[in-house]
Amino acid sequence: MTSPTPASDGASIFRIDRFVVPTEALPAFMERLRFTQQTLDTLSGCKQNLVLKQEDSPGESRIITLVEWSDAEAITAAKATMLAKYTEEGFDPAAFIRELGVQADMGVYRSA
């Protein structure tokens, strides 16, 4: 996750990640994604947590995740929680994505 800049107006902060996933990697990718989604759903400040799938060209799928957080503190705490879980289980998200051949575009957004 990218570290957010604290919001001064108390508006929601959105973490939006876009992935292009090879068909053969989709089951493993979705299993890990569901684990992450279920964990985030339990955290304070998580207002909305969506996983969306678009069938694309043959051989790949596009996955978008959108998580709405109540404020900067909530997203910062979520990042710390996920890093601790990954460290505990020896999971390297960047290596996982690379090994599966997934293309990723991840970022934090605010209302314009």
Short mmCIF file of C-alpha atoms in Angstrom, two decimals:
data_model
loop_
_atom_site.label_atom_id
_atom_site.label_comp_id
_atom_site.label_asym_id
_atom_site.label_seq_id
_atom_site.Cartn_x
_atom_site.Cartn_y
_atom_site.Cartn_z
CA MET A 1 0.00 0.00 0.00
CA THR A 2 1.08 3.54 -0.63
CA SER A 3 1.29 5.81 2.41
CA PRO A 4 -1.47 8.41 2.30
CA THR A 5 -1.22 12.07 3.13
CA PRO A 6 -3.54 12.91 6.02
CA ALA A 7 -6.87 14.30 4.88
CA SER A 8 -7.77 17.64 6.38
CA ASP A 9 -11.48 17.51 5.52
CA GLY A 10 -12.30 14.07 6.97
CA ALA A 11 -13.38 12.79 3.54
CA SER A 12 -13.08 9.14 2.63
CA ILE A 13 -9.88 7.79 1.11
CA PHE A 14 -10.00 5.11 -1.57
CA ARG A 15 -7.43 2.41 -2.27
CA ILE A 16 -7.93 1.29 -5.88
CA ASP A 17 -5.81 -1.48 -7.32
CA ARG A 18 -6.05 -2.74 -10.90
CA PHE A 19 -4.63 -6.08 -12.00
CA VAL A 20 -4.28 -7.91 -15.31
CA VAL A 21 -4.13 -11.59 -14.39
CA PRO A 22 -3.17 -14.48 -16.70
CA THR A 23 -5.92 -17.13 -16.77
CA GLU A 24 -3.68 -19.85 -15.34
CA ALA A 25 -2.79 -17.59 -12.37
CA LEU A 26 -6.36 -16.54 -11.58
CA PRO A 27 -7.22 -19.25 -8.99
CA ALA A 28 -4.11 -18.57 -6.85
CA PHE A 29 -4.48 -14.82 -7.26
CA MET A 30 -8.15 -14.83 -6.25
CA GLU A 31 -7.48 -17.05 -3.23
CA ARG A 32 -4.95 -14.55 -1.89
CA LEU A 33 -7.15 -11.61 -2.80
CA ARG A 34 -10.11 -13.08 -0.89
CA PHE A 35 -7.91 -13.58 2.19
CA THR A 36 -6.89 -9.93 2.02
CA GLN A 37 -10.47 -8.78 1.43
CA GLN A 38 -11.77 -10.77 4.41
CA THR A 39 -9.05 -9.35 6.65
CA LEU A 40 -9.68 -5.76 5.56
CA ASP A 41 -13.42 -6.18 6.13
CA THR A 42 -12.75 -6.68 9.85
CA LEU A 43 -10.70 -3.50 10.30
CA SER A 44 -11.96 -0.27 11.79
CA GLY A 45 -12.67 2.41 9.22
CA CYS A 46 -13.31 0.05 6.28
CA LYS A 47 -16.52 1.46 4.79
CA GLN A 48 -16.63 -0.47 1.51
CA ASN A 49 -14.54 -3.31 0.08
CA LEU A 50 -15.21 -4.47 -3.47
CA VAL A 51 -13.53 -6.96 -5.79
CA LEU A 52 -14.63 -6.59 -9.41
CA LYS A 53 -13.77 -8.85 -12.35
CA GLN A 54 -13.91 -8.13 -16.07
CA GLU A 55 -13.34 -10.88 -18.59
CA ASP A 56 -10.86 -9.45 -21.04
CA SER A 57 -9.12 -10.89 -24.02
CA PRO A 58 -8.55 -14.65 -24.09
CA GLY A 59 -5.91 -15.72 -21.61
CA GLU A 60 -6.36 -12.96 -19.03
CA SER A 61 -8.82 -11.24 -16.69
CA ARG A 62 -8.90 -7.75 -15.27
CA ILE A 63 -9.50 -7.44 -11.53
CA ILE A 64 -10.15 -4.18 -9.71
CA THR A 65 -10.27 -3.79 -5.96
CA LEU A 66 -11.78 -0.71 -4.35
CA VAL A 67 -11.58 -0.17 -0.62
CA GLU A 68 -13.10 2.95 0.91
CA TRP A 69 -11.54 4.04 4.21
CA SER A 70 -13.05 6.54 6.60
CA ASP A 71 -9.84 8.57 6.93
CA ALA A 72 -6.04 8.57 6.68
CA GLU A 73 -5.62 6.99 10.11
CA ALA A 74 -7.76 4.00 9.10
CA ILE A 75 -5.79 3.31 5.92
CA THR A 76 -2.48 3.72 7.76
CA ALA A 77 -3.60 1.24 10.43
CA ALA A 78 -4.77 -1.20 7.74
CA LYS A 79 -1.39 -1.03 6.05
CA ALA A 80 0.35 -1.82 9.34
CA THR A 81 -2.02 -4.73 10.03
CA MET A 82 -1.47 -6.27 6.60
CA LEU A 83 2.32 -5.84 6.79
CA ALA A 84 2.32 -7.61 10.17
CA LYS A 85 0.20 -10.49 8.78
CA TYR A 86 2.46 -10.84 5.74
CA THR A 87 5.59 -10.81 7.90
CA GLU A 88 4.10 -13.40 10.25
CA GLU A 89 3.37 -15.82 7.42
CA GLY A 90 6.47 -15.00 5.35
CA PHE A 91 4.41 -13.71 2.42
CA ASP A 92 5.95 -11.25 -0.06
CA PRO A 93 3.13 -9.60 -2.07
CA ALA A 94 5.46 -8.11 -4.72
CA ALA A 95 7.15 -11.47 -5.33
CA PHE A 96 3.77 -13.22 -5.48
CA ILE A 97 2.49 -10.84 -8.14
CA ARG A 98 5.72 -11.10 -10.11
CA GLU A 99 5.78 -14.92 -9.97
CA LEU A 100 2.20 -15.12 -11.24
CA GLY A 101 2.91 -12.72 -14.11
CA VAL A 102 0.29 -10.26 -12.89
CA GLN A 103 0.43 -6.62 -14.00
CA ALA A 104 -0.54 -4.25 -11.20
CA ASP A 105 -1.43 -0.56 -10.93
CA MET A 106 -2.13 0.43 -7.32
CA GLY A 107 -2.86 3.74 -5.69
CA VAL A 108 -4.65 5.86 -3.11
CA TYR A 109 -7.32 8.30 -4.30
CA ARG A 110 -9.53 11.05 -2.89
CA SER A 111 -12.65 12.68 -4.27
CA ALA A 112 -11.76 15.35 -6.81
#
